[in-house]
Coordinates of N, CA, C and O and ligand atoms in Angstrom, one line a residue:
M978 N -10.9 -3.3 -8.6 CA -11.5 -4.5 -8.0 C -11.9 -5.5 -9.0 O -11.8 -6.7 -8.8
E979 N -12.4 -5.0 -10.2 CA -12.9 -5.9 -11.2 C -11.7 -6.7 -11.8 O -11.8 -7.9 -12.0
L980 N -10.5 -6.0 -12.0 CA -9.4 -6.7 -12.5 C -8.9 -7.8 -11.5 O -8.5 -8.9 -12.0
L981 N -8.9 -7.5 -10.2 CA -8.5 -8.5 -9.3 C -9.4 -9.7 -9.3 O -9.0 -10.9 -9.2
A982 N -10.7 -9.5 -9.5 CA -11.7 -10.6 -9.6 C -11.4 -11.4 -10.8 O -11.4 -12.6 -10.8
I983 N -11.2 -10.7 -12.0 CA -11.0 -11.4 -13.2 C -9.7 -12.3 -13.1 O -9.7 -13.5 -13.5
G984 N -8.7 -11.8 -12.4 CA -7.5 -12.5 -12.2 C -7.7 -13.8 -11.4 O -7.0 -14.8 -11.5
L985 N -8.7 -13.8 -10.5 CA -9.0 -15.0 -9.7 C -10.0 -15.9 -10.4 O -10.3 -17.0 -9.9
G986 N -10.6 -15.4 -11.5 CA -11.5 -16.2 -12.2 C -12.9 -16.3 -11.5 O -13.7 -17.2 -11.7
V987 N -13.2 -15.3 -10.7 CA -14.5 -15.2 -10.1 C -15.3 -14.1 -10.8 O -14.8 -13.4 -11.6
D988 N -16.6 -14.0 -10.4 CA -17.5 -13.0 -11.0 C -16.8 -11.6 -10.9 O -16.4 -11.2 -9.8
R989 N -16.7 -11.0 -12.0 CA -16.0 -9.7 -12.0 C -16.6 -8.6 -11.1 O -15.9 -7.7 -10.6
M990 N -17.8 -8.8 -10.7 CA -18.5 -7.8 -9.9 C -18.4 -8.2 -8.4 O -18.8 -7.4 -7.5
L991 N -17.9 -9.3 -8.1 CA -17.9 -9.9 -6.7 C -17.3 -8.9 -5.7 O -18.0 -8.5 -4.7
Y992 N -16.1 -8.5 -5.9 CA -15.4 -7.6 -4.9 C -15.9 -6.2 -5.0 O -16.0 -5.5 -4.0
R993 N -16.3 -5.8 -6.2 CA -16.8 -4.4 -6.4 C -18.1 -4.3 -5.5 O -18.2 -3.3 -4.8
E994 N -18.9 -5.3 -5.6 CA -20.1 -5.2 -4.7 C -19.8 -5.4 -3.3 O -20.4 -4.7 -2.4
F995 N -18.9 -6.2 -3.0 CA -18.5 -6.5 -1.6 C -18.0 -5.2 -0.9 O -18.2 -4.9 0.3
F996 N -17.3 -4.4 -1.7 CA -16.7 -3.2 -1.1 C -17.5 -1.9 -1.4 O -17.0 -0.8 -1.2
E997 N -18.7 -2.1 -1.9 CA -19.5 -1.0 -2.4 C -19.7 0.1 -1.2 O -19.5 1.3 -1.5
D998 N -19.9 -0.4 0.0 CA -20.2 0.5 1.1 C -18.9 0.7 1.9 O -19.0 0.9 3.1
A999 N -17.8 0.5 1.3 CA -16.5 0.5 2.1 C -16.3 1.9 2.7 O -16.7 2.9 2.1
V1000 N -15.8 1.9 3.9 CA -15.4 3.1 4.6 C -13.9 3.2 4.5 O -13.2 2.3 5.0
S1001 N -13.4 4.1 3.7 CA -11.9 4.1 3.5 C -11.3 5.3 4.2 O -11.9 6.2 4.6
I1002 N -10.0 5.3 4.2 CA -9.2 6.3 4.9 C -8.2 6.9 3.9 O -7.5 6.1 3.2
M1003 N -8.0 8.2 3.9 CA -6.9 8.8 3.2 C -6.0 9.5 4.1 O -6.4 10.1 5.1
R1004 N -4.7 9.3 3.9 CA -3.7 9.8 4.8 C -2.5 10.5 4.0 O -2.1 10.0 3.0
T1005 N -2.1 11.6 4.5 CA -0.9 12.2 3.9 C 0.3 11.9 4.9 O 0.1 12.0 6.1
N1006 N 1.4 11.6 4.3 CA 2.6 11.3 5.1 C 3.7 12.3 4.8 O 3.9 12.6 3.6
L1007 N 4.3 12.8 5.8 CA 5.5 13.7 5.6 C 6.7 13.1 6.3 O 6.6 12.8 7.5
Y1008 N 7.8 12.9 5.6 CA 9.0 12.3 6.2 C 10.1 13.4 6.2 O 10.7 13.6 5.1
P1009 N 10.3 14.1 7.3 CA 11.3 15.1 7.3 C 12.7 14.5 7.1 O 12.9 13.3 7.3
T1010 N 13.6 15.3 6.7 CA 15.0 14.8 6.6 C 15.5 14.5 8.0 O 15.0 15.0 9.0
C1011 N 16.5 13.6 8.0 CA 17.1 13.2 9.3 C 18.6 13.0 9.1 O 19.0 12.4 8.1
Q1012 N 19.3 13.6 10.0 CA 20.8 13.6 9.8 C 21.4 12.2 10.0 O 22.4 11.9 9.4
E1013 N 20.6 11.3 10.7 CA 21.1 9.9 10.8 C 20.0 9.0 10.4 O 19.4 8.3 11.2
P1014 N 19.8 8.9 9.0 CA 18.6 8.1 8.6 C 18.7 6.7 9.0 O 17.6 6.1 9.2
N1015 N 19.9 6.1 9.2 CA 19.9 4.7 9.5 C 19.4 4.4 11.0 O 19.2 3.3 11.3
L1016 N 19.4 5.5 11.7 CA 18.9 5.4 13.1 C 17.5 5.7 13.3 O 17.0 5.7 14.4
S1017 N 16.8 6.1 12.2 CA 15.4 6.5 12.4 C 14.5 5.7 11.5 O 14.8 5.1 10.5
L1018 N 13.2 5.6 11.9 CA 12.2 4.8 11.2 C 11.3 5.8 10.5 O 10.9 6.8 11.0
G1019 N 11.0 5.6 9.2 CA 10.0 6.4 8.5 C 8.7 5.7 9.0 O 8.0 6.1 10.0
T1020 N 8.3 4.7 8.3 CA 7.3 3.7 8.9 C 8.1 2.4 9.0 O 8.8 2.1 8.1
G1021 N 7.9 1.8 10.1 CA 8.6 0.5 10.2 C 8.0 -0.5 9.2 O 7.0 -0.2 8.5
S1022 N 8.6 -1.7 9.1 CA 8.2 -2.6 8.1 C 6.8 -3.2 8.5 O 6.6 -3.5 9.7
H1023 N 5.9 -3.3 7.6 CA 4.6 -3.7 7.9 C 3.8 -4.2 6.6 O 4.3 -3.8 5.5
C1024 N 2.8 -4.9 6.8 CA 1.8 -5.2 5.7 C 0.6 -4.3 6.0 O 0.2 -4.2 7.2
D1025 N -0.1 -3.8 5.1 CA -1.3 -3.0 5.4 C -2.4 -3.9 5.8 O -2.7 -4.9 5.2
P1026 N -3.1 -3.6 6.9 CA -4.1 -4.5 7.4 C -5.5 -4.4 6.7 O -6.4 -5.1 7.0
N1027 N -5.6 -3.4 5.8 CA -6.9 -3.2 5.1 C -6.9 -4.0 3.8 O -6.1 -5.0 3.6
A1028 N -7.8 -3.7 2.9 CA -8.0 -4.6 1.7 C -7.0 -4.2 0.6 O -6.3 -5.1 0.1
L1029 N -7.0 -2.9 0.2 CA -6.2 -2.5 -0.9 C -5.7 -1.1 -0.6 O -6.4 -0.3 -0.1
T1030 N -4.5 -0.8 -1.0 CA -3.9 0.5 -0.8 C -3.4 1.1 -2.1 O -2.8 0.4 -2.9
I1031 N -3.8 2.4 -2.3 CA -3.3 3.1 -3.5 C -2.5 4.2 -3.0 O -2.9 5.1 -2.2
L1032 N -1.2 4.2 -3.4 CA -0.2 5.2 -2.9 C 0.4 6.0 -4.0 O 0.7 5.5 -5.0
H1033 N 0.4 7.3 -3.7 CA 1.1 8.2 -4.6 C 2.3 8.8 -3.8 O 2.2 9.3 -2.7
Q1034 N 3.5 8.6 -4.4 CA 4.7 9.2 -3.7 C 5.3 10.3 -4.6 O 5.1 10.3 -5.8
D1035 N 5.9 11.2 -3.9 CA 6.6 12.2 -4.7 C 7.9 11.6 -5.3 O 8.1 10.4 -5.3
L1036 N 8.8 12.4 -5.9 CA 9.9 11.9 -6.6 C 11.2 11.7 -5.8 O 12.2 11.3 -6.3
V1037 N 11.0 11.8 -4.5 CA 12.2 11.7 -3.6 C 12.6 10.2 -3.4 O 13.8 9.9 -3.5
G1038 N 11.7 9.3 -3.3 CA 12.0 7.9 -3.1 C 12.2 7.6 -1.6 O 12.6 8.5 -0.8
G1039 N 11.8 6.4 -1.2 CA 11.9 6.0 0.2 C 11.1 4.8 0.5 O 11.2 4.2 1.5
L1040 N 10.2 4.4 -0.5 CA 9.4 3.3 -0.3 C 10.2 2.0 -0.7 O 10.8 2.0 -1.8
D1041 N 10.2 1.1 0.2 CA 10.9 -0.2 0.0 C 10.0 -1.4 0.1 O 9.0 -1.4 0.9
L1042 N 10.2 -2.4 -0.7 CA 9.4 -3.6 -0.7 C 10.3 -4.8 -0.3 O 11.4 -4.9 -0.8
F1043 N 9.8 -5.7 0.5 CA 10.6 -6.9 0.8 C 10.1 -8.1 -0.1 O 9.0 -8.6 0.1
V1044 N 11.0 -8.4 -1.0 CA 10.7 -9.5 -1.9 C 12.0 -10.3 -2.1 O 13.1 -9.8 -2.2
G1045 N 11.8 -11.7 -2.1 CA 12.9 -12.6 -2.3 C 14.0 -12.4 -1.2 O 15.2 -12.4 -1.4
N1046 N 13.5 -12.2 0.0 CA 14.4 -12.1 1.2 C 15.3 -10.8 1.2 O 16.2 -10.8 2.0
K1047 N 14.9 -9.8 0.4 CA 15.7 -8.6 0.6 C 14.8 -7.4 0.2 O 13.8 -7.5 -0.4
W1048 N 15.3 -6.2 0.7 CA 14.6 -5.0 0.5 C 14.9 -4.4 -0.9 O 16.1 -4.4 -1.3
H1049 N 13.9 -3.9 -1.6 CA 14.1 -3.3 -2.9 C 13.4 -1.9 -2.9 O 12.4 -1.7 -2.4
K1050 N 14.1 -1.0 -3.5 CA 13.6 0.4 -3.6 C 12.5 0.4 -4.7 O 12.6 -0.2 -5.7
V1051 N 11.4 1.1 -4.4 CA 10.3 1.3 -5.4 C 10.6 2.7 -6.0 O 10.4 3.7 -5.4
R1052 N 11.2 2.7 -7.2 CA 11.6 3.9 -7.9 C 10.4 4.7 -8.2 O 9.5 4.2 -8.9
P1053 N 10.4 6.0 -7.8 CA 9.2 6.8 -8.1 C 9.1 7.0 -9.6 O 10.1 7.3 -10.3
I1054 N 7.9 6.9 -10.2 CA 7.7 7.2 -11.6 C 6.6 8.3 -11.6 O 5.6 8.2 -11.0
P1055 N 7.0 9.5 -12.3 CA 6.0 10.6 -12.3 C 4.6 10.1 -12.8 O 4.5 9.4 -13.8
G1056 N 3.6 10.4 -12.0 CA 2.2 10.1 -12.3 C 1.8 8.7 -12.0 O 0.6 8.3 -12.2
A1057 N 2.7 7.8 -11.6 CA 2.4 6.4 -11.3 C 1.8 6.2 -9.9 O 2.2 7.0 -9.0
L1058 N 0.9 5.3 -9.7 CA 0.4 5.0 -8.4 C 1.0 3.6 -8.0 O 1.1 2.7 -8.9
V1059 N 1.2 3.4 -6.8 CA 1.6 2.0 -6.3 C 0.3 1.4 -5.7 O -0.3 2.0 -4.8
I1060 N 0.0 0.2 -6.1 CA -1.1 -0.5 -5.6 C -0.6 -1.7 -4.7 O 0.1 -2.5 -5.2
N1061 N -1.0 -1.7 -3.5 CA -0.6 -2.8 -2.6 C -1.8 -3.6 -2.2 O -2.9 -3.1 -1.8
I1062 N -1.6 -4.9 -2.2 CA -2.7 -5.8 -1.6 C -2.5 -5.8 -0.1 O -1.4 -5.8 0.4
G1063 N -3.6 -5.6 0.6 CA -3.5 -5.7 2.0 C -4.0 -7.0 2.6 O -4.4 -7.9 1.8
D1064 N -3.9 -7.2 3.9 CA -4.2 -8.4 4.6 C -5.6 -8.9 4.3 O -5.9 -10.1 4.1
V1065 N -6.6 -8.0 4.2 CA -8.0 -8.4 4.0 C -8.1 -9.0 2.6 O -8.8 -10.0 2.5
F1066 N -7.5 -8.4 1.6 CA -7.7 -9.0 0.3 C -6.9 -10.3 0.2 O -7.4 -11.2 -0.6
A1067 N -5.8 -10.4 0.9 CA -5.1 -11.7 0.9 C -6.0 -12.8 1.4 O -6.1 -13.9 0.9
A1068 N -6.7 -12.4 2.5 CA -7.6 -13.4 3.1 C -8.8 -13.7 2.2 O -9.2 -14.9 2.0
L1069 N -9.4 -12.7 1.6 CA -10.5 -12.9 0.7 C -10.2 -13.7 -0.5 O -11.0 -14.4 -1.1
S1070 N -8.9 -13.7 -1.0 CA -8.5 -14.5 -2.1 C -7.8 -15.8 -1.7 O -7.2 -16.5 -2.5
N1071 N -8.1 -16.2 -0.5 CA -7.5 -17.4 0.1 C -6.0 -17.5 -0.1 O -5.4 -18.5 -0.4
G1072 N -5.3 -16.3 0.0 CA -3.9 -16.3 -0.1 C -3.3 -16.3 -1.5 O -2.1 -16.3 -1.7
I1073 N -4.2 -16.3 -2.5 CA -3.7 -16.3 -3.9 C -3.0 -14.9 -4.2 O -1.9 -14.8 -4.7
Y1074 N -3.6 -13.8 -3.7 CA -3.0 -12.5 -3.7 C -2.4 -12.4 -2.3 O -3.0 -12.7 -1.3
R1075 N -1.1 -11.9 -2.3 CA -0.5 -11.8 -1.0 C -0.2 -10.4 -0.6 O 0.1 -9.6 -1.5
S1076 N -0.4 -10.1 0.7 CA -0.1 -8.7 1.1 C 1.4 -8.6 1.2 O 2.1 -9.6 1.4
C1077 N 1.9 -7.4 0.9 CA 3.4 -7.3 0.7 C 4.0 -6.5 1.9 O 3.4 -5.5 2.3
L1078 N 5.1 -7.0 2.4 CA 5.8 -6.3 3.4 C 6.5 -5.1 2.8 O 7.2 -5.2 1.8
H1079 N 6.3 -3.9 3.4 CA 7.0 -2.7 2.9 C 7.3 -1.8 4.1 O 6.9 -2.0 5.2
R1080 N 8.1 -0.7 3.8 CA 8.4 0.3 4.8 C 8.7 1.6 4.0 O 8.9 1.5 2.8
A1081 N 8.8 2.6 4.7 CA 9.2 3.9 4.1 C 10.4 4.4 5.0 O 10.3 4.4 6.2
V1082 N 11.5 4.7 4.3 CA 12.7 5.2 5.0 C 12.9 6.7 4.7 O 12.4 7.2 3.7
V1083 N 13.7 7.3 5.6 CA 14.0 8.7 5.4 C 15.4 8.9 4.9 O 16.2 7.9 4.9
N1084 N 15.7 10.1 4.6 CA 17.1 10.4 4.1 C 17.6 11.7 4.7 O 16.8 12.4 5.3
S1085 N 18.8 12.0 4.4 CA 19.4 13.2 5.1 C 19.3 14.5 4.2 O 19.7 15.5 4.7
H1086 N 18.8 14.4 3.0 CA 18.9 15.6 2.1 C 17.6 16.2 1.7 O 17.5 17.3 1.3
K1087 N 16.5 15.4 1.6 CA 15.3 15.9 1.1 C 14.1 15.3 1.8 O 14.0 14.1 1.9
E1088 N 13.1 16.2 2.2 CA 11.9 15.6 2.9 C 11.1 14.9 1.8 O 11.2 15.3 0.6
R1089 N 10.3 14.0 2.2 CA 9.5 13.2 1.3 C 8.0 13.3 1.7 O 7.7 13.3 2.9
R1090 N 7.1 13.2 0.7 CA 5.7 13.2 1.0 C 5.0 12.0 0.2 O 5.4 11.7 -0.9
S1091 N 4.0 11.4 0.8 CA 3.2 10.5 0.1 C 1.8 10.7 0.5 O 1.4 11.2 1.6
L1092 N 0.9 10.2 -0.4 CA -0.6 10.3 -0.2 C -1.1 8.9 -0.4 O -0.9 8.3 -1.4
V1093 N -1.8 8.5 0.7 CA -2.2 7.1 0.7 C -3.7 6.9 0.9 O -4.3 7.5 1.8
F1094 N -4.3 6.1 0.0 CA -5.7 5.8 0.1 C -5.8 4.3 0.5 O -5.4 3.4 -0.2
F1095 N -6.4 4.1 1.7 CA -6.6 2.8 2.2 C -8.0 2.4 2.0 O -8.9 2.9 2.7
M1096 N -8.2 1.4 1.1 CA -9.5 0.9 0.9 C -9.8 -0.1 2.0 O -9.1 -1.1 2.1
C1097 N -10.8 0.2 2.8 CA -11.1 -0.7 3.9 C -12.4 -1.5 3.6 O -12.9 -1.4 2.5
Q1098 N -13.0 -2.1 4.5 CA -14.3 -2.8 4.3 C -15.3 -2.3 5.3 O -14.9 -1.9 6.4
E1099 N -16.5 -2.5 4.9 CA -17.6 -2.1 5.9 C -17.5 -3.1 7.0 O -17.4 -4.3 6.8
L1100 N -17.6 -2.6 8.3 CA -17.4 -3.5 9.4 C -18.5 -4.6 9.4 O -18.2 -5.7 9.9
T1101 N -19.7 -4.4 8.9 CA -20.7 -5.4 8.9 C -20.5 -6.5 7.9 O -21.3 -7.4 7.8
S1102 N -19.5 -6.3 7.0 CA -19.3 -7.4 6.0 C -18.6 -8.6 6.5 O -18.3 -9.5 5.8
W1103 N -18.2 -8.5 7.8 CA -17.5 -9.7 8.4 C -18.4 -10.8 8.9 O -19.4 -10.5 9.3
Ligands
LIG490 O1 4.9 6.6 2.5 C1 5.0 5.5 2.0 O2 5.7 5.4 1.0 C2 4.4 4.3 2.6 C3 3.4 4.6 3.6 C4 2.7 3.3 4.2 O3 3.2 2.2 3.9 C5 1.5 3.4 5.0 O4 1.1 4.6 5.3 O5 0.9 2.4 5.3
LIG491 FE1 1.8 0.7 4.4

């Protein structure tokens, strides 16, 4: 949160304090194999509605990002985390940081797992 604040040129503690009492959610996702992957949805395309998302994916691959009018694969890197800006942080930064459209697709040969931490905001901070 401090890095995001520094990037915006605001007090580095601003968002850290704002999210101090955040109530966050952690979710595990399992994407079984599918014989007809093109006919099935892993997660449909979406932007995360929370503030910030930290995602760990296994090495199977399946996370796609929509950038420059097309879908790009997010190549899994051992030990790396994917950080997504969500809609709340896009709003808090007046759109300077943008939430990104993404999806998870399935495949026919290997099941996939991801672990996702959704940093949310305390409901009374609105
Ligand atoms: O499993 C993934 O790679 C993405 C999951 C996701 O986008 C979500 O749970 O919001
Ligand atoms: Fe998501």
